[in-house]
Structures are given as C-alpha cells and as structure tokens.
Amino acid sequence: MRDEVRNIDASIKARLKNIAKEHRKTFNLILQLYMQERLLYRLSVSEYKDNFILKGGLLLFSMSGFTGRPTRDIDFLAYQISNNMENIKEVFKKICRVEYNDGIVFNSNSVFVEEIKKEAEHGGIRVKLTGYLGKAKEMLWVDIGFNDIVVPEVITADYPVLLDMDYPKIKMYSFESVVAEKFEAIVSLGELNSRMKDFYDVFILLSEKNFNRDILQKAIVETFIRRGTDILKFDQVFKKEFIEDDNRINQWKLFLKKIGHQNIEFEYVMDAIKKSLLPIYNNIKKENRF
C-alpha cells in the first residue's frame, strides 16, 4: 500500500514537472497551483460548498488559462456562515480531512487562523494550512471576507484542472463584482495605495472581457455603498499628479518585474481604465446616486 502511494506521488510529481517545463514556470509554482486546485475540490464536495465564493487573483488567474498574474492566496467571500475564528478553523480542518486519490495530503493539524485587517480597512479571517505531495510541501493561505455583495448573482462553474482529475465545481464571483471591489480598493486607498495588483487586474479585466455597462455600474454603486466609500472620490485616481507620481511609477515597474510581465506604462494602464470607467462615473453623478 505504501509503495502504491509512493508511485502515485512520483507519477503526479513527474506530470507537474512536465507542465512546469512546458509553460516555463517553476515547479514550486505549479505545485502551489495544483494544491490550491485540490483544496478547492475538497471544498466542492464538502458540506460547506455553498458557504464560500471564490474571488480575487486566483479566480482571475484560472480564467486566464493560468497565463495571468499568479497568486499565493485563495480569496473567498463567506456566505451564510459565522465569522467566528474557531468555527472557521474547524471548517477547514474538516475540508482538509476529505480524501481523494490525487496524491495530496492536507494536514488538518496545521490549520491556523488569524484576523486580518487589509489596507482597505475591510477585515476578515486568514487561514493557513500545509499540503504535501510526498515529501514536497507548500503552505496555502486562504483569505476570507464577510459582508460584501456580488452583482450580478453568484455563478457556479468548473474550476480548471492541471491534470486529469475531477473538476472542483464551486461558486464564483462575477467579473463585474471583481472589477467593482478592486476599483473600490484603488479609490478608497487613494494616495496610500501600494497594491499594484489591483490596477493590473482591473486593467486586464476591462481589456479582455466584455461587460454589460449597466451591470458593472450597479456592481460599482452597491460595492461603494456597502463599503462606505465616497464615490465622489472616483475621479481622484485619474488626476495627473496621481498617475505621474514617481514613487507609484517605481512601484508599478517593480510589480511588473516581480510577475515577469513585459513593461506597460502606468499612464497607459490608467488611461485605459479611465476610458472604461469614467463614463460610468459620469452616469452615476447624472442619476444622483450619491
């Protein structure tokens, strides 16, 4: 039995190494993505499958065919579940104990939870846990937010898999809600913003996805209201002094280098976002929504 387990581990590790080589990625990154995927699968077959809605960078990365910006975090919006930290800890211990023949073992005793206070002042809970593929191990981070909204309704879809395994069928954010939340973070943080990933994600989404403008406007309005952000600050991030700030431009260049992306001028990115979102802002003001 032990030899059989070792053979499965070795086979999966070899296949993941081939994927890493084919896509010119590091093995550690592919292993991390595989473990994230298999944790999502365990969630999808657990009693908690309806309580967590996938959002954020991992959702975007998976929908890009794993060609976009990788992320170490799994971001969820919690739904109809207590934000008590001990409760969340027990939930993820149970998820870790779900067994599947994919070579991955999640150590339920490694589950650790802590309160998080993000830059945008929207708190939540962070879960840390350790996964193993044979002797190889990775720590996964799961960030859970509470009390946000999703416009339009949450979708249920198959999360893409790296190998020939059962797909995680999970609840996911709409792209409109992803844009709304990330842009709200950009606006609310303003001059203090060092989260270049939000600018990047909003730019990529608006460039590559076709949005219904009315739905996107509704998502933005409801997100700003729910988070208590003044929408009249909307256009502050499009001002010349914000876009041409030397420190921000340097942060942008370092971010692109970190994710291995070709250089895109920050001014170009902000101009593209402005062309997509400023008409929505003007329409909101016209309708006296704030």
PDB file of N, CA and C in Angstrom, residues 239-286:
ATOM      1  N   LYS A 239      -6.330  61.823 -11.841  1.00  0.00           N
ATOM      2  CA  LYS A 239      -5.659  63.118 -11.908  1.00  0.00           C
ATOM      3  C   LYS A 239      -4.190  62.933 -12.280  1.00  0.00           C
ATOM      4  N   LYS A 240      -3.641  63.930 -12.953  1.00  0.00           N
ATOM      5  CA  LYS A 240      -2.274  63.868 -13.464  1.00  0.00           C
ATOM      6  C   LYS A 240      -1.265  63.605 -12.355  1.00  0.00           C
ATOM      7  N   GLU A 241      -1.423  64.294 -11.210  1.00  0.00           N
ATOM      8  CA  GLU A 241      -0.444  64.152 -10.131  1.00  0.00           C
ATOM      9  C   GLU A 241      -0.463  62.750  -9.525  1.00  0.00           C
ATOM     10  N   PHE A 242      -1.599  62.072  -9.579  1.00  0.00           N
ATOM     11  CA  PHE A 242      -1.688  60.693  -9.091  1.00  0.00           C
ATOM     12  C   PHE A 242      -0.982  59.751 -10.062  1.00  0.00           C
ATOM     13  N   ILE A 243      -1.259  59.905 -11.335  1.00  0.00           N
ATOM     14  CA  ILE A 243      -0.729  58.994 -12.354  1.00  0.00           C
ATOM     15  C   ILE A 243       0.773  59.168 -12.549  1.00  0.00           C
ATOM     16  N   GLU A 244       1.267  60.404 -12.407  1.00  0.00           N
ATOM     17  CA  GLU A 244       2.677  60.680 -12.683  1.00  0.00           C
ATOM     18  C   GLU A 244       3.547  60.684 -11.429  1.00  0.00           C
ATOM     19  N   ASP A 245       3.005  60.240 -10.315  1.00  0.00           N
ATOM     20  CA  ASP A 245       3.775  60.165  -9.075  1.00  0.00           C
ATOM     21  C   ASP A 245       4.951  59.197  -9.239  1.00  0.00           C
ATOM     22  N   ASP A 246       6.164  59.680  -8.990  1.00  0.00           N
ATOM     23  CA  ASP A 246       7.370  58.881  -9.227  1.00  0.00           C
ATOM     24  C   ASP A 246       7.393  57.609  -8.390  1.00  0.00           C
ATOM     25  N   ASN A 247       7.002  57.714  -7.136  1.00  0.00           N
ATOM     26  CA  ASN A 247       7.007  56.546  -6.258  1.00  0.00           C
ATOM     27  C   ASN A 247       6.049  55.475  -6.765  1.00  0.00           C
ATOM     28  N   ARG A 248       4.879  55.900  -7.214  1.00  0.00           N
ATOM     29  CA  ARG A 248       3.878  54.947  -7.713  1.00  0.00           C
ATOM     30  C   ARG A 248       4.366  54.280  -9.004  1.00  0.00           C
ATOM     31  N   ILE A 249       4.986  55.058  -9.864  1.00  0.00           N
ATOM     32  CA  ILE A 249       5.512  54.510 -11.117  1.00  0.00           C
ATOM     33  C   ILE A 249       6.598  53.471 -10.829  1.00  0.00           C
ATOM     34  N   ASN A 250       7.458  53.754  -9.859  1.00  0.00           N
ATOM     35  CA  ASN A 250       8.501  52.792  -9.482  1.00  0.00           C
ATOM     36  C   ASN A 250       7.896  51.519  -8.899  1.00  0.00           C
ATOM     37  N   GLN A 251       6.857  51.681  -8.073  1.00  0.00           N
ATOM     38  CA  GLN A 251       6.162  50.511  -7.521  1.00  0.00           C
ATOM     39  C   GLN A 251       5.571  49.673  -8.645  1.00  0.00           C
ATOM     40  N   TRP A 252       5.031  50.330  -9.646  1.00  0.00           N
ATOM     41  CA  TRP A 252       4.429  49.641 -10.789  1.00  0.00           C
ATOM     42  C   TRP A 252       5.481  48.836 -11.554  1.00  0.00           C
ATOM     43  N   LYS A 253       6.632  49.441 -11.789  1.00  0.00           N
ATOM     44  CA  LYS A 253       7.701  48.758 -12.521  1.00  0.00           C
ATOM     45  C   LYS A 253       8.208  47.541 -11.746  1.00  0.00           C
ATOM     46  N   LEU A 254       8.345  47.697 -10.432  1.00  0.00           N
ATOM     47  CA  LEU A 254       8.788  46.573  -9.599  1.00  0.00           C
ATOM     48  C   LEU A 254       7.762  45.449  -9.598  1.00  0.00           C
ATOM     49  N   PHE A 255       6.484  45.819  -9.591  1.00  0.00           N
ATOM     50  CA  PHE A 255       5.413  44.819  -9.622  1.00  0.00           C
ATOM     51  C   PHE A 255       5.462  44.023 -10.923  1.00  0.00           C
ATOM     52  N   LEU A 256       5.599  44.707 -12.054  1.00  0.00           N
ATOM     53  CA  LEU A 256       5.665  44.020 -13.349  1.00  0.00           C
ATOM     54  C   LEU A 256       6.870  43.085 -13.410  1.00  0.00           C
ATOM     55  N   LYS A 257       7.990  43.535 -12.869  1.00  0.00           N
ATOM     56  CA  LYS A 257       9.191  42.696 -12.849  1.00  0.00           C
ATOM     57  C   LYS A 257       8.966  41.454 -12.000  1.00  0.00           C
ATOM     58  N   LYS A 258       8.283  41.633 -10.870  1.00  0.00           N
ATOM     59  CA  LYS A 258       8.022  40.525  -9.950  1.00  0.00           C
ATOM     60  C   LYS A 258       7.171  39.446 -10.596  1.00  0.00           C
ATOM     61  N   ILE A 259       6.173  39.843 -11.388  1.00  0.00           N
ATOM     62  CA  ILE A 259       5.285  38.853 -12.006  1.00  0.00           C
ATOM     63  C   ILE A 259       5.778  38.422 -13.386  1.00  0.00           C
ATOM     64  N   GLY A 260       6.938  38.951 -13.808  1.00  0.00           N
ATOM     65  CA  GLY A 260       7.517  38.548 -15.081  1.00  0.00           C
ATOM     66  C   GLY A 260       6.754  39.043 -16.286  1.00  0.00           C
ATOM     67  N   HIS A 261       6.159  40.221 -16.163  1.00  0.00           N
ATOM     68  CA  HIS A 261       5.353  40.783 -17.250  1.00  0.00           C
ATOM     69  C   HIS A 261       6.156  41.840 -17.988  1.00  0.00           C
ATOM     70  N   GLN A 262       5.925  41.922 -19.296  1.00  0.00           N
ATOM     71  CA  GLN A 262       6.583  42.960 -20.082  1.00  0.00           C
ATOM     72  C   GLN A 262       6.138  44.333 -19.585  1.00  0.00           C
ATOM     73  N   ASN A 263       6.974  45.327 -19.821  1.00  0.00           N
ATOM     74  CA  ASN A 263       6.681  46.661 -19.310  1.00  0.00           C
ATOM     75  C   ASN A 263       5.468  47.284 -20.002  1.00  0.00           C
ATOM     76  N   ILE A 264       4.524  47.749 -19.193  1.00  0.00           N
ATOM     77  CA  ILE A 264       3.384  48.528 -19.674  1.00  0.00           C
ATOM     78  C   ILE A 264       3.410  49.831 -18.890  1.00  0.00           C
ATOM     79  N   GLU A 265       3.379  50.939 -19.582  1.00  0.00           N
ATOM     80  CA  GLU A 265       3.425  52.222 -18.896  1.00  0.00           C
ATOM     81  C   GLU A 265       2.215  52.388 -17.985  1.00  0.00           C
ATOM     82  N   PHE A 266       2.461  52.858 -16.760  1.00  0.00           N
ATOM     83  CA  PHE A 266       1.370  53.064 -15.806  1.00  0.00           C
ATOM     84  C   PHE A 266       0.358  54.068 -16.355  1.00  0.00           C
ATOM     85  N   GLU A 267       0.844  55.074 -17.042  1.00  0.00           N
ATOM     86  CA  GLU A 267      -0.050  56.079 -17.628  1.00  0.00           C
ATOM     87  C   GLU A 267      -0.998  55.441 -18.645  1.00  0.00           C
ATOM     88  N   TYR A 268      -0.479  54.500 -19.430  1.00  0.00           N
ATOM     89  CA  TYR A 268      -1.309  53.802 -20.418  1.00  0.00           C
ATOM     90  C   TYR A 268      -2.393  52.977 -19.722  1.00  0.00           C
ATOM     91  N   VAL A 269      -2.009  52.305 -18.653  1.00  0.00           N
ATOM     92  CA  VAL A 269      -2.955  51.484 -17.890  1.00  0.00           C
ATOM     93  C   VAL A 269      -4.079  52.344 -17.326  1.00  0.00           C
ATOM     94  N   MET A 270      -3.714  53.465 -16.706  1.00  0.00           N
ATOM     95  CA  MET A 270      -4.718  54.335 -16.097  1.00  0.00           C
ATOM     96  C   MET A 270      -5.611  54.986 -17.147  1.00  0.00           C
ATOM     97  N   ASP A 271      -5.052  55.286 -18.298  1.00  0.00           N
ATOM     98  CA  ASP A 271      -5.864  55.868 -19.372  1.00  0.00           C
ATOM     99  C   ASP A 271      -6.900  54.863 -19.865  1.00  0.00           C
ATOM    100  N   ALA A 272      -6.497  53.586 -19.966  1.00  0.00           N
ATOM    101  CA  ALA A 272      -7.431  52.540 -20.404  1.00  0.00           C
ATOM    102  C   ALA A 272      -8.546  52.343 -19.379  1.00  0.00           C
ATOM    103  N   ILE A 273      -8.187  52.336 -18.087  1.00  0.00           N
ATOM    104  CA  ILE A 273      -9.202  52.203 -17.033  1.00  0.00           C
ATOM    105  C   ILE A 273     -10.149  53.396 -17.059  1.00  0.00           C
ATOM    106  N   LYS A 274      -9.587  54.580 -17.239  1.00  0.00           N
ATOM    107  CA  LYS A 274     -10.395  55.808 -17.274  1.00  0.00           C
ATOM    108  C   LYS A 274     -11.412  55.766 -18.407  1.00  0.00           C
ATOM    109  N   LYS A 275     -10.992  55.330 -19.580  1.00  0.00           N
ATOM    110  CA  LYS A 275     -11.898  55.277 -20.734  1.00  0.00           C
ATOM    111  C   LYS A 275     -13.068  54.336 -20.479  1.00  0.00           C
ATOM    112  N   SER A 276     -12.830  53.287 -19.715  1.00  0.00           N
ATOM    113  CA  SER A 276     -13.895  52.320 -19.432  1.00  0.00           C
ATOM    114  C   SER A 276     -14.811  52.767 -18.297  1.00  0.00           C
ATOM    115  N   LEU A 277     -14.228  53.370 -17.257  1.00  0.00           N
ATOM    116  CA  LEU A 277     -14.994  53.612 -16.036  1.00  0.00           C
ATOM    117  C   LEU A 277     -15.490  55.043 -15.853  1.00  0.00           C
ATOM    118  N   LEU A 278     -14.824  56.020 -16.453  1.00  0.00           N
ATOM    119  CA  LEU A 278     -15.267  57.401 -16.251  1.00  0.00           C
ATOM    120  C   LEU A 278     -16.676  57.652 -16.787  1.00  0.00           C
ATOM    121  N   PRO A 279     -17.058  57.074 -17.941  1.00  0.00           N
ATOM    122  CA  PRO A 279     -18.452  57.246 -18.391  1.00  0.00           C
ATOM    123  C   PRO A 279     -19.461  56.693 -17.380  1.00  0.00           C
ATOM    124  N   ILE A 280     -19.107  55.612 -16.695  1.00  0.00           N
ATOM    125  CA  ILE A 280     -19.984  55.053 -15.662  1.00  0.00           C
ATOM    126  C   ILE A 280     -20.097  56.024 -14.494  1.00  0.00           C
ATOM    127  N   TYR A 281     -18.970  56.600 -14.091  1.00  0.00           N
ATOM    128  CA  TYR A 281     -18.968  57.583 -13.006  1.00  0.00           C
ATOM    129  C   TYR A 281     -19.839  58.784 -13.367  1.00  0.00           C
ATOM    130  N   ASN A 282     -19.685  59.271 -14.584  1.00  0.00           N
ATOM    131  CA  ASN A 282     -20.477  60.430 -15.016  1.00  0.00           C
ATOM    132  C   ASN A 282     -21.966  60.107 -15.026  1.00  0.00           C
ATOM    133  N   ASN A 283     -22.295  58.879 -15.409  1.00  0.00           N
ATOM    134  CA  ASN A 283     -23.700  58.471 -15.423  1.00  0.00           C
ATOM    135  C   ASN A 283     -24.257  58.355 -14.005  1.00  0.00           C
ATOM    136  N   ILE A 284     -23.432  57.874 -13.083  1.00  0.00           N
ATOM    137  CA  ILE A 284     -23.847  57.780 -11.677  1.00  0.00           C
ATOM    138  C   ILE A 284     -24.144  59.171 -11.124  1.00  0.00           C
ATOM    139  N   LYS A 285     -23.255  60.136 -11.416  1.00  0.00           N
ATOM    140  CA  LYS A 285     -23.477  61.512 -10.955  1.00  0.00           C
ATOM    141  C   LYS A 285     -24.742  62.100 -11.581  1.00  0.00           C
ATOM    142  N   LYS A 286     -24.952  61.802 -12.844  1.00  0.00           N
ATOM    143  CA  LYS A 286     -26.129  62.310 -13.556  1.00  0.00           C
ATOM    144  C   LYS A 286     -27.416  61.790 -12.932  1.00  0.00           C
TER     145      LYS A 286
END
